[in-house]
């Protein structure tokens, strides 16, 4: 299948120039069909019946396995979640915090995670500090900064693999090694890396890697997952708990938690999202080897086109290493630009810190889309 | 519209005798259509765009408002959740626990809630005890038992409004009054009461009332809600936190939590479930006034039919006050019965404690369905 044919399998890309994969990916036809079919199948099977319950269990198993295979790990390390934030919260609230423990955040983390860490700080009397990685976008050594900011009481480093605001890819494996050498665990917000970077979570060795199916994987919104490293699982306690978390005895009384990632799953979810996610993951398979370099080719092209525009400044001074291209207008009219573009079926978003507009390209973004975007921005200016 | 026509609007009841509403309700045609249409609409709108984001916000607002209206409260008291367990966990983990605090559970709570309370006990060094309400199914005063089991250090009473195993309707308002008189908060597992009982949560005055849309309301699985009494909201802290929980400043930094029930919502969900739930709630409107008495009529009829069978014993010695009818076979072959029935398109479930089979009737369950079930059980015996 040619890339053009492949791209035509996204029915709701038609008539759009879409640059919001970092917010949410548009679903391929096969994933939409899987979602709609599963909604009906669920009703046909029960919806509550032995057959439906077996189907639910199987869907969970198949989905954990598909995710694990895609990310170089095993299904027991995978917890299905509603979204990235739930995955991060499972890790954050499952650690046995002691007053005075230190959490290190970067200055580029998403507001939801920042707020969760602030609440943890309040509840457990923790110390929280923030290391400045934003300034390393074009020069500097982010790992060295992290190392400087670690303290003897640091227990957790919270970091994004790809920064959602600037698109910077952090040297995560190096950071994990630095942290582990000091017995610091690493929680990764992987919202922007899964579906983009070639990933082997076993080798990467981060303790917690939280991601979602609905961004770069182009699944339906409402299902994501958390990877927990086996060694980290031994000390992580479930917090939000439901029937999926536990093993029960013959009288239905909870005996113990599940011994794998299911210990952190809670209760009833929208199961039809699972086959949709698997279809979305499978859809990208033909481009598994080339996807990341294709994304980088396209973001380099977009970056060059934007750089050539007068009164536009790309945050990066060299071609990006991810699909996220953030830029500023000299006149600062970012919300107006996004609104202007959306009225013309170009989809981008504003980022508030740093103040910029973010355009995301996927491996199936076309040069024509990028050219048209550059023209539209020029017209706006 | 006649009841027969109304019932015909459940496409996946055709060919089934369905008695698992307490597990999951089958969806009306309008709710299925709303779900499928919204899945497409979401993709059309973006899926990530200003238009899609406005739609998401509006869907949340409309859904909280529809739930609130149905339950005699205001939208600010409603938090949208994934399921009942998430609602219970929000309450359980949001209380400012001190070592030695006491939680009182009943002996009929669902395994997921029991496990969550056990983990809370372990983490915060709490005292947990269980009051015996199962034995009050046919005689006795459950409120008096609760009152006996309250202690000076009791801070929370965890109770189901309708017991999921026996179908007993507890005198919740009386229990709330008893608890509040001793400054004990009340967390209600309302999995079996919402969509069945006429409810006014403002008058009921429980502190936390956790429920789901996918059981008696017949919405899609994956969306539920938590009611938090305004007075209780003042002291309840968000635990799992994401972008939906917070208000941010001009730089996107979290400033404070939302001042209403959204403070306990987390992040990305499957939004198309929301319009499906509203359609399901609206679908039942023509029977809003009569629904509960219709359910009781039908459960009385089922109870009589079962009682008349040799070797079958209903747990209740009088007609039930809910749609749940639990019964035992003298030969104890409950899993075999459920399997036998499901092979013949009768859908029931086994309950492990007390050991029984549970059949649920809704207001649109027919006498023919009940008669056919009684015959099928007779054939099995």
XYZ file of C-alpha atoms in Angstrom:
762
model
C 0.000 0.000 0.000
C 1.382 3.395 -0.941
C 1.583 6.105 1.676
C -1.104 7.982 -0.231
C -3.462 5.006 -0.041
C -2.538 4.542 3.604
C -3.378 8.145 4.337
C -6.710 7.817 2.543
C -7.655 5.334 5.267
C -8.164 8.272 7.655
C -11.673 9.304 6.622
C -11.740 12.450 8.757
C -8.513 13.856 7.363
C -10.402 14.582 4.160
C -10.634 18.316 3.623
C -8.394 19.050 6.603
C -4.789 20.011 7.139
C -4.303 18.357 10.490
C -1.480 19.327 12.848
C -2.854 18.316 16.250
C -1.580 14.748 16.662
C -0.026 15.787 19.953
C -3.519 16.668 21.172
C -5.395 13.792 19.604
C -4.810 11.686 16.518
C -7.504 11.190 13.932
C -8.610 7.547 13.776
C -8.066 5.247 10.802
C -11.165 3.694 9.260
C -10.342 0.244 10.661
C -10.149 1.565 14.222
C -13.429 3.455 13.899
C -15.065 0.313 12.525
C -13.631 -1.773 15.365
C -15.011 0.715 17.888
C -18.484 0.862 16.398
C -18.623 -2.907 15.866
C -17.512 -3.595 19.424
C -20.191 -1.276 20.792
C -22.776 -3.434 19.046
C -21.056 -6.727 19.832
C -21.035 -5.856 23.532
C -24.804 -5.307 23.467
C -25.339 -8.509 21.494
C -23.253 -10.586 23.881
C -25.174 -9.471 26.950
C -24.312 -6.745 27.700
C -23.878 -8.594 31.002
C -23.382 -12.320 30.555
C -20.748 -15.002 30.924
C -19.980 -14.526 27.242
C -19.627 -10.749 27.612
C -17.482 -11.143 30.718
C -15.152 -13.543 28.897
C -14.968 -11.107 26.012
C -14.061 -8.265 28.405
C -11.280 -10.318 29.982
C -9.974 -11.347 26.575
C -10.086 -7.780 25.269
C -8.003 -6.644 28.226
C -5.477 -9.434 27.716
C -5.181 -8.856 23.976
C -4.781 -5.128 24.440
C -2.128 -5.337 27.151
C -0.282 -7.848 24.950
C -0.509 -5.675 21.825
C 0.761 -2.625 23.693
C 3.548 -4.620 25.323
C 4.702 -6.068 22.015
C 4.763 -2.636 20.419
C 6.902 -1.254 23.242
C 9.365 -4.090 23.789
C 7.985 -5.353 27.053
C 5.683 -8.050 28.415
C 1.971 -7.828 29.144
C 2.426 -8.190 32.908
C 4.076 -4.746 33.016
C 1.074 -3.034 31.408
C -1.866 -1.464 33.250
C -4.738 -0.233 31.111
C -5.831 3.258 32.152
C -8.261 5.933 31.023
C -5.519 8.376 30.043
C -1.947 9.542 30.673
C -2.898 11.412 33.836
C -4.435 8.345 35.460
C -1.229 6.464 34.690
C 0.875 9.197 36.294
C -1.422 9.348 39.316
C -1.170 5.579 39.832
C 2.593 5.952 40.125
C 2.514 9.176 42.154
C 0.053 7.938 44.779
C 1.394 4.399 44.952
C 4.779 5.288 46.413
C 5.230 4.963 50.150
C 5.959 8.650 50.776
C 7.650 9.838 53.945
C 7.633 13.434 55.136
C 10.654 15.241 53.738
C 10.985 13.105 50.609
C 11.873 15.115 47.533
C 10.254 15.037 44.084
C 12.081 16.636 41.178
C 9.970 17.921 38.288
C 11.063 19.601 35.101
C 9.790 23.052 34.165
C 8.029 21.606 31.105
C 5.575 19.197 32.698
C 1.871 19.245 31.976
C -0.379 21.190 34.327
C -2.267 18.091 35.480
C 0.891 16.363 36.675
C 2.162 19.543 38.311
C -1.116 19.877 40.213
C -1.012 16.221 41.303
C 2.543 16.641 42.604
C 1.533 19.807 44.469
C -1.291 17.931 46.178
C 1.093 15.096 47.112
C 3.454 17.684 48.541
C 0.683 19.160 50.676
C -0.561 15.811 51.917
C 2.742 14.159 52.754
C 4.858 17.189 53.555
C 7.207 16.557 50.656
C 9.828 18.785 49.126
C 9.298 19.579 45.455
C 11.653 21.367 43.128
C 11.739 22.128 39.457
C 14.767 21.834 37.196
C 15.065 24.158 34.183
C 15.073 22.078 31.016
C 13.188 24.529 28.806
C 16.415 26.481 28.380
C 18.171 23.401 26.961
C 16.044 23.289 23.826
C 18.851 24.518 21.607
C 21.947 24.055 23.727
C 23.026 22.715 27.064
C 22.958 19.327 28.707
C 19.597 18.401 30.223
C 21.002 15.300 31.922
C 23.655 17.358 33.680
C 20.977 19.738 34.947
C 18.905 16.851 36.285
C 21.970 15.466 38.016
C 22.630 18.846 39.648
C 19.086 19.036 40.954
C 18.991 15.593 42.527
C 19.240 15.693 46.307
C 20.011 13.040 48.885
C 16.294 12.952 49.730
C 15.093 12.757 46.108
C 12.903 9.725 45.550
C 11.203 10.505 42.253
C 12.044 12.384 39.086
C 9.037 13.314 36.938
C 9.858 14.023 33.316
C 8.367 13.906 29.833
C 10.149 11.851 27.210
C 9.235 14.424 24.576
C 8.372 17.851 25.947
C 4.800 18.672 24.985
C 5.464 22.391 24.626
C 8.685 22.527 22.595
C 8.936 19.021 21.136
C 12.392 18.482 22.623
C 13.332 14.807 22.926
C 15.096 14.278 26.231
C 17.944 11.774 26.678
C 15.730 9.639 28.856
C 17.891 6.548 29.097
C 20.804 8.627 30.337
C 18.554 10.382 32.848
C 17.240 7.038 34.093
C 20.802 5.826 34.633
C 21.706 8.973 36.545
C 18.607 8.643 38.714
C 18.916 4.924 39.345
C 22.545 5.383 40.381
C 21.120 7.467 43.229
C 18.135 5.195 43.909
C 15.743 7.743 42.450
C 12.748 6.374 40.561
C 11.677 7.916 37.259
C 8.087 8.620 36.227
C 7.768 9.448 32.547
C 4.936 11.383 30.932
C 5.043 9.621 27.579
C 2.065 11.378 26.013
C 4.173 12.615 23.086
C 6.622 9.747 22.632
C 4.469 6.626 22.225
C 3.603 6.236 18.560
C 6.537 8.451 17.572
C 9.861 7.144 18.892
C 11.084 3.589 18.439
C 10.710 2.335 22.002
C 11.969 -0.580 24.014
C 10.724 -0.021 27.532
C 12.711 -2.942 28.896
C 15.972 -1.362 27.750
C 14.866 2.158 28.604
C 14.411 0.948 32.180
C 12.265 3.837 33.441
C 10.189 2.833 36.447
C 6.872 4.252 35.284
C 6.005 5.153 31.708
C 2.494 6.616 31.267
C 0.936 7.064 27.847
C -2.297 7.107 25.887
C -3.702 5.491 22.776
C -5.486 8.538 21.413
C -2.612 10.798 20.396
C 0.124 9.510 18.071
C -1.316 5.991 17.950
C -4.607 7.428 16.640
C -6.879 5.287 18.814
C -10.077 6.472 20.472
C -9.884 8.849 23.434
C -10.428 7.166 26.797
C -7.841 4.396 26.873
C -4.174 4.620 27.708
C -1.736 2.558 29.694
C 0.982 2.648 32.306
C 4.149 0.583 32.114
C 5.540 -0.336 35.522
C 8.997 -1.868 35.623
C 8.827 -5.264 37.394
C 11.218 -4.107 40.132
C 9.102 -0.999 40.692
C 5.909 -3.036 40.807
C 7.156 -4.805 43.917
C 6.935 -1.625 45.966
C 4.130 0.247 44.198
C 0.808 0.056 46.030
C -2.548 0.290 44.272
C -4.459 3.438 45.251
C -7.737 3.699 43.350
C -8.935 0.113 43.683
C -11.845 -1.863 42.255
C -12.823 -5.355 41.204
C -10.195 -5.432 38.472
C -7.404 -4.851 41.004
C -8.054 -7.886 43.169
C -8.183 -11.657 43.279
C -11.124 -12.939 45.294
C -11.740 -16.180 47.133
C -14.636 -18.593 46.748
C -16.893 -16.234 48.689
C -15.960 -13.212 46.589
C -13.838 -11.683 49.348
C -10.679 -9.910 48.158
C -7.648 -12.048 48.999
C -4.832 -10.113 47.381
C -4.040 -7.775 44.522
C -3.435 -9.085 41.031
C 0.249 -9.929 40.694
C 0.709 -8.006 37.437
C -0.258 -4.620 36.025
C -3.944 -5.364 36.536
C -3.440 -4.564 40.228
C -3.630 -0.887 39.228
C -6.672 -1.179 36.983
C -9.883 -0.196 38.704
C -13.301 -1.290 37.469
C -15.727 -0.890 34.560
C -14.327 0.831 31.466
C -15.495 1.392 27.925
C -14.130 -1.908 26.594
C -14.947 -1.183 22.915
C -12.083 1.323 22.993
C -9.668 -1.615 23.336
C -10.167 -3.311 19.961
C -10.153 0.149 18.380
C -6.737 0.814 19.895
C -5.389 -2.522 18.705
C -6.598 -1.777 15.186
C -4.947 1.630 15.333
C -1.649 0.122 16.490
C -1.844 -2.540 13.773
C -2.627 0.080 11.158
C 0.771 1.723 11.646
C 2.661 -1.585 11.401
C 3.668 -1.292 7.729
C 5.558 1.869 8.686
C 6.922 0.656 12.015
C 10.548 0.739 10.890
C 10.411 4.031 9.025
C 7.809 5.948 11.021
C 10.162 7.938 13.204
C 12.463 9.017 10.378
C 9.437 9.933 8.264
C 8.134 12.087 11.113
C 11.513 13.786 11.432
C 11.691 14.374 7.663
C 8.328 16.063 7.730
C 8.983 18.122 10.834
C 12.279 19.256 9.295
C 10.383 20.331 6.203
C 7.750 22.169 8.245
C 10.456 23.768 10.361
C 12.235 25.009 7.212
C 9.028 26.359 5.705
C 8.158 28.197 8.917
C 11.683 29.510 9.358
C 11.518 30.999 5.869
C 8.459 33.063 6.779
C 9.088 36.649 7.837
C 7.875 37.456 11.353
C 7.775 33.779 12.352
C 10.298 32.310 14.747
C 10.667 28.587 15.372
C 11.596 27.828 18.962
C 14.167 25.345 17.779
C 17.219 26.655 15.937
C 17.743 23.283 14.238
C 15.381 20.709 12.778
C 13.280 19.003 15.481
C 13.847 15.395 16.555
C 10.103 14.831 17.004
C 6.853 15.620 15.219
C 6.201 18.747 17.273
C 7.154 22.094 15.764
C 6.542 25.089 18.001
C 6.795 28.624 16.691
C 6.040 32.199 17.608
C 4.700 35.143 15.657
C 6.445 38.436 16.162
C 3.069 40.075 16.670
C 2.187 37.477 19.326
C -1.282 36.907 17.870
C -1.241 33.179 18.515
C -4.871 32.572 19.503
C -5.969 34.663 16.536
C -3.767 32.647 14.191
C -5.118 29.327 15.470
C -8.678 30.602 15.111
C -7.979 31.950 11.623
C -6.457 28.649 10.570
C -9.203 26.495 12.076
C -11.801 28.481 10.124
C -9.861 27.343 7.041
C -9.589 23.709 8.222
C -6.017 23.905 9.464
C -5.828 22.447 12.966
C -3.118 23.668 15.348
C -3.055 24.742 18.968
C -1.716 27.456 21.218
C 0.781 26.629 23.978
C 0.943 29.083 26.885
C 4.423 28.354 28.239
C 6.462 29.157 26.317
C 3.975 31.324 24.489
C 3.791 29.729 21.037
C 1.769 27.812 18.463
C 2.350 24.086 18.092
C 2.079 22.189 14.807
C 2.445 18.411 14.850
C 3.289 16.276 11.845
C 2.816 12.532 11.641
C 4.500 10.139 9.234
C 1.538 10.444 6.881
C 1.446 14.247 6.882
C 2.041 15.427 3.307
C 4.269 18.125 1.890
C 1.141 19.621 0.355
C -0.422 19.978 3.797
C 2.718 21.653 5.082
C 2.973 23.954 2.069
C -0.661 24.926 2.453
C -0.107 25.658 6.149
C 2.877 27.863 5.388
C 0.805 29.778 2.838
C -2.101 30.175 5.226
C 0.171 31.542 7.951
C 1.684 33.935 5.440
C -1.779 35.123 4.505
C -2.650 35.697 8.141
C 0.426 37.795 8.737
C -46.109 5.105 23.479
C -47.204 1.786 24.946
C -44.842 -0.128 27.192
C -44.596 -2.771 24.481
C -43.479 -0.189 21.920
C -41.130 1.309 24.489
C -39.562 -2.073 25.117
C -39.144 -2.662 21.389
C -36.733 0.279 21.436
C -34.119 -1.995 23.041
C -32.798 -3.725 19.918
C -30.609 -6.205 21.808
C -33.409 -7.472 24.029
C -34.815 -9.238 20.983
C -34.607 -12.985 21.466
C -33.394 -12.622 25.042
C -34.896 -12.919 28.483
C -32.683 -10.413 30.240
C -32.273 -10.359 34.026
C -28.869 -8.717 34.461
C -29.745 -5.027 34.798
C -27.834 -4.971 38.070
C -24.724 -5.973 36.115
C -25.303 -3.871 33.041
C -28.416 -2.564 31.335
C -29.026 -3.104 27.661
C -29.009 0.191 25.757
C -32.026 1.714 24.030
C -31.706 2.390 20.311
C -31.512 6.157 20.844
C -28.566 5.821 23.224
C -26.686 3.496 20.885
C -27.281 5.926 18.034
C -26.093 8.843 20.172
C -22.920 6.921 21.028
C -22.106 5.939 17.471
C -22.975 9.390 16.113
C -20.824 11.101 18.733
C -17.866 8.875 17.893
C -18.089 10.155 14.323
C -18.888 13.734 15.295
C -15.787 13.848 17.501
C -13.608 12.800 14.555
C -15.321 15.286 12.265
C -14.869 18.165 14.693
C -11.141 17.615 15.045
C -10.662 15.314 16.834
C -8.493 17.979 18.484
C -9.633 21.507 17.696
C -11.204 24.523 19.334
C -14.557 23.225 18.126
C -13.955 19.755 19.568
C -12.731 21.204 22.845
C -15.860 23.363 23.137
C -17.968 20.311 22.381
C -16.174 18.323 25.106
C -16.770 21.073 27.668
C -20.408 21.357 26.645
C -20.925 17.591 26.774
C -19.575 17.548 30.316
C -21.807 20.427 31.371
C -24.922 18.963 29.771
C -24.280 15.559 31.286
C -23.639 16.809 34.816
C -26.809 18.903 34.494
C -28.915 15.994 33.206
C -27.726 13.721 36.011
C -28.270 16.422 38.615
C -31.800 17.120 37.415
C -32.666 13.430 37.501
C -31.426 13.120 41.071
C -32.781 16.308 42.630
C -29.525 18.162 42.930
C -27.463 20.781 41.111
C -24.715 20.254 38.547
C -21.982 21.619 40.820
C -22.374 18.575 43.088
C -21.729 16.121 40.252
C -18.340 14.695 39.252
C -18.255 12.582 36.107
C -16.321 9.352 36.666
C -15.477 6.176 34.782
C -17.515 3.960 37.108
C -18.898 3.485 40.628
C -15.542 2.373 42.014
C -13.761 5.510 40.851
C -16.483 7.551 42.555
C -16.026 5.627 45.800
C -12.243 5.947 45.590
C -12.476 9.714 45.105
C -14.347 9.942 48.396
C -12.230 7.370 50.236
C -8.858 8.893 49.318
C -9.974 12.506 49.593
C -10.615 12.478 53.324
C -7.903 13.809 55.595
C -7.320 10.532 57.455
C -5.574 10.437 60.806
C -4.112 7.293 62.344
C -6.727 5.608 64.498
C -9.732 6.906 62.563
C -12.461 4.316 62.163
C -14.321 3.297 58.999
C -17.505 1.269 59.338
C -18.458 -0.986 56.425
C -21.433 -3.265 56.052
C -20.991 -6.969 55.393
C -22.653 -6.605 51.981
C -20.278 -4.219 50.234
C -18.737 -4.956 46.863
C -15.279 -6.527 46.797
C -13.680 -3.519 45.095
C -14.761 -1.135 47.838
C -13.740 -3.584 50.542
C -10.272 -3.862 48.998
C -9.948 -0.079 48.726
C -10.881 0.338 52.396
C -8.368 -2.351 53.383
C -5.611 -0.494 51.529
C -6.609 2.771 53.221
C -6.463 0.983 56.553
C -2.953 -0.263 55.823
C -1.685 3.095 54.628
C -3.129 5.330 57.312
C -3.289 2.921 60.220
C -7.059 3.105 60.418
C -9.502 0.937 62.286
C -12.063 -0.833 60.111
C -15.052 -2.814 61.235
C -17.968 -4.470 59.548
C -21.567 -4.356 60.717
C -23.858 -7.305 59.948
C -26.704 -6.122 57.747
C -27.085 -9.284 55.677
C -29.018 -10.826 58.551
C -31.580 -8.004 58.430
C -32.911 -8.987 55.020
C -36.156 -10.346 56.422
C -36.271 -8.941 59.931
C -34.363 -6.665 62.227
C -33.464 -3.010 62.186
C -30.435 -2.193 60.039
C -30.287 1.396 61.292
C -30.110 0.238 64.886
C -27.229 -2.081 64.006
C -25.350 0.740 62.305
C -25.898 2.927 65.350
C -24.504 0.186 67.611
C -21.382 -0.135 65.493
C -20.522 3.549 65.369
C -17.600 4.456 67.609
C -16.311 7.760 68.919
C -13.503 7.551 66.340
C -15.768 6.650 63.400
C -15.371 9.118 60.564
C -16.959 7.298 57.643
C -19.745 4.804 57.119
C -19.630 2.959 53.783
C -22.937 1.472 52.699
C -24.911 0.493 49.614
C -28.329 2.037 49.141
C -29.596 -1.231 47.663
C -27.529 -4.283 48.564
C -26.146 -5.790 45.370
C -26.325 -9.358 46.672
C -29.789 -9.560 48.225
C -31.573 -6.542 46.760
C -32.434 -5.181 50.207
C -33.225 -1.466 50.190
C -31.633 0.124 53.233
C -33.237 3.022 55.136
C -30.492 5.321 53.965
C -31.952 8.627 55.045
C -32.343 7.351 58.586
C -28.788 6.008 58.553
C -27.483 9.348 57.299
C -29.256 11.124 60.146
C -27.799 8.722 62.696
C -24.316 9.179 61.260
C -24.490 12.943 60.907
C -25.671 13.258 64.499
C -22.269 11.799 65.390
C -20.309 13.746 62.756
C -19.775 10.606 60.707
C -19.765 11.029 56.932
C -21.618 8.565 54.711
C -20.294 7.142 51.436
C -22.978 5.363 49.445
C -22.394 2.723 46.786
C -25.406 3.571 44.649
C -24.726 1.081 41.853
C -28.131 -0.558 42.312
C -30.280 2.401 43.322
C -29.799 4.991 40.576
C -32.311 4.313 37.830
C -34.503 2.346 40.238
C -35.518 4.379 43.293
C -37.061 7.828 43.128
C -34.144 9.884 44.409
C -33.623 13.358 45.746
C -29.990 13.552 46.757
C -30.425 16.967 48.339
C -33.007 15.603 50.760
C -31.212 12.300 51.225
C -28.225 14.312 52.451
C -25.583 11.567 52.121
C -22.097 13.021 51.789
C -20.944 10.920 48.845
C -23.208 9.026 46.474
C -21.363 7.039 43.779
C -23.165 5.528 40.816
C -22.897 4.547 37.175
C -24.818 5.115 33.979
C -24.491 1.607 32.588
C -26.654 -0.424 34.944
C -30.278 0.587 35.593
C -30.021 3.734 33.465
C -28.997 1.581 30.482
C -26.231 3.872 29.253
C -22.894 2.735 27.859
C -20.292 1.236 30.196
C -17.493 3.628 31.114
C -19.285 6.647 32.531
C -20.671 7.143 35.999
C -20.753 9.949 38.498
C -20.183 10.904 42.100
C -22.437 13.260 44.032
C -20.605 15.191 46.723
C -22.712 17.149 49.182
C -21.636 20.822 49.114
C -20.645 20.740 52.797
C -18.555 17.614 52.181
C -16.900 19.171 49.137
C -15.355 21.832 51.356
C -13.146 19.277 53.066
C -12.704 16.655 50.346
C -9.339 16.857 48.585
C -8.809 15.737 44.999
C -6.489 12.708 44.784
C -6.117 11.533 41.192
C -5.645 14.893 39.486
C -5.395 16.027 35.871
C -6.150 18.960 33.631
C -9.868 18.701 34.283
C -9.354 19.166 38.035
C -7.639 22.535 37.888
C -7.986 26.158 36.892
C -4.837 27.507 35.262
C -3.443 31.002 34.921
C -2.402 32.831 31.759
C 0.774 30.758 31.568
C -1.062 27.456 31.976
C 0.162 26.972 35.541
C -2.375 25.391 37.911
C -3.726 28.066 40.252
C -6.384 26.172 42.161
C -8.835 23.317 41.878
C -12.178 23.755 40.180
C -14.672 24.974 42.754
C -17.310 22.374 41.888
C -17.440 18.633 41.221
C -15.013 18.977 38.326
C -12.205 19.226 40.898
C -12.415 15.424 41.151
C -12.524 14.727 37.428
C -9.159 13.799 35.994
C -8.344 14.067 32.299
C -9.256 12.614 28.898
C -12.326 10.368 28.828
C -14.448 8.768 26.146
C -16.742 11.772 25.710
C -19.150 10.028 23.275
C -20.400 8.039 26.265
C -21.896 11.260 27.649
C -24.565 11.953 25.017
C -25.388 8.235 25.080
C -26.039 8.453 28.811
C -28.222 11.530 28.408
C -30.268 9.746 25.758
C -30.637 6.745 28.043
C -31.800 8.935 30.932
C -34.239 10.762 28.649
C -35.556 7.480 27.296
C -36.883 6.497 30.720
C -38.604 9.854 31.269
C -42.117 8.772 30.205
C -42.015 6.251 33.056
C -40.260 8.446 35.610
C -43.244 8.571 37.952
C -44.226 4.926 37.704
C -40.868 3.252 37.151
C -40.185 2.215 40.716
C -43.639 0.762 41.351
C -43.499 -1.054 38.015
C -40.155 -2.571 39.022
C -41.613 -3.663 42.360
C -44.688 -5.156 40.652
C -42.467 -7.217 38.395
C -40.065 -8.311 41.101
C -43.047 -9.343 43.239
C -44.319 -11.410 40.332
C -40.914 -13.014 39.758
C -40.545 -13.634 43.478
C -43.939 -15.382 43.555
C -43.141 -17.490 40.514
C -39.802 -18.560 41.985
C -41.294 -19.217 45.394
C -43.814 -21.549 43.794
C -41.048 -23.709 42.333
C -40.080 -26.791 44.317
C -36.436 -26.837 45.413
C -36.058 -23.076 44.921
C -35.765 -20.712 47.854
C -35.966 -16.940 47.537
C -33.691 -15.178 50.005
C -36.457 -12.753 50.814
C -39.515 -14.057 52.641
C -41.640 -11.209 51.296
C -41.815 -9.426 47.959
C -38.652 -7.383 47.267
C -38.593 -3.579 47.373
C -36.158 -3.434 44.442
C -35.635 -5.081 41.071
C -33.178 -7.640 42.428
C -34.504 -11.099 43.250
C -31.935 -13.480 44.718
C -32.679 -17.168 45.122
C -31.030 -20.468 45.907
C -31.439 -23.961 44.544
C -31.599 -26.755 47.061
C -29.024 -28.647 45.014
C -26.719 -25.599 45.049
C -25.984 -25.892 41.329
C -25.980 -22.151 40.762
C -23.182 -21.815 38.189
C -24.674 -24.719 36.261
C -28.105 -23.088 36.285
C -26.738 -19.766 35.028
C -24.815 -21.556 32.277
C -27.864 -23.640 31.336
C -30.016 -20.541 31.164
C -27.518 -18.467 29.197
C -27.333 -21.219 26.566
C -31.094 -20.647 26.207
C -30.776 -16.839 26.123
C -31.804 -16.216 29.718
C -29.269 -13.905 31.360
C -28.740 -14.101 35.127
C -25.698 -14.200 37.372
C -24.283 -16.045 40.349
C -23.599 -14.216 43.619
C -21.013 -15.799 45.925
C -22.009 -14.290 49.268
C -24.616 -15.283 50.097
C -24.384 -18.147 47.669
C -27.288 -17.526 45.280
C -28.463 -16.620 41.796
C -29.595 -13.060 41.114
C -32.341 -12.127 38.666
C -33.024 -8.440 38.022
C -36.229 -7.052 36.568
C -36.619 -3.581 35.119
C -39.853 -1.670 34.594
C -40.011 -2.960 31.028
C -39.450 -6.619 31.923
C -42.536 -8.575 30.805
C -44.605 -11.225 32.534
C -43.841 -13.465 29.571
C -40.116 -13.152 30.229
C -40.660 -14.002 33.878
C -42.933 -16.935 33.074
C -40.408 -18.265 30.586
C -37.649 -17.948 33.185
C -39.679 -19.858 35.755
C -40.291 -22.611 33.215
C -36.643 -22.784 32.237
C -35.562 -23.091 35.873
C -38.148 -25.808 36.364
C -36.750 -27.657 33.373
C -33.225 -27.386 34.749
C -34.244 -28.846 38.096
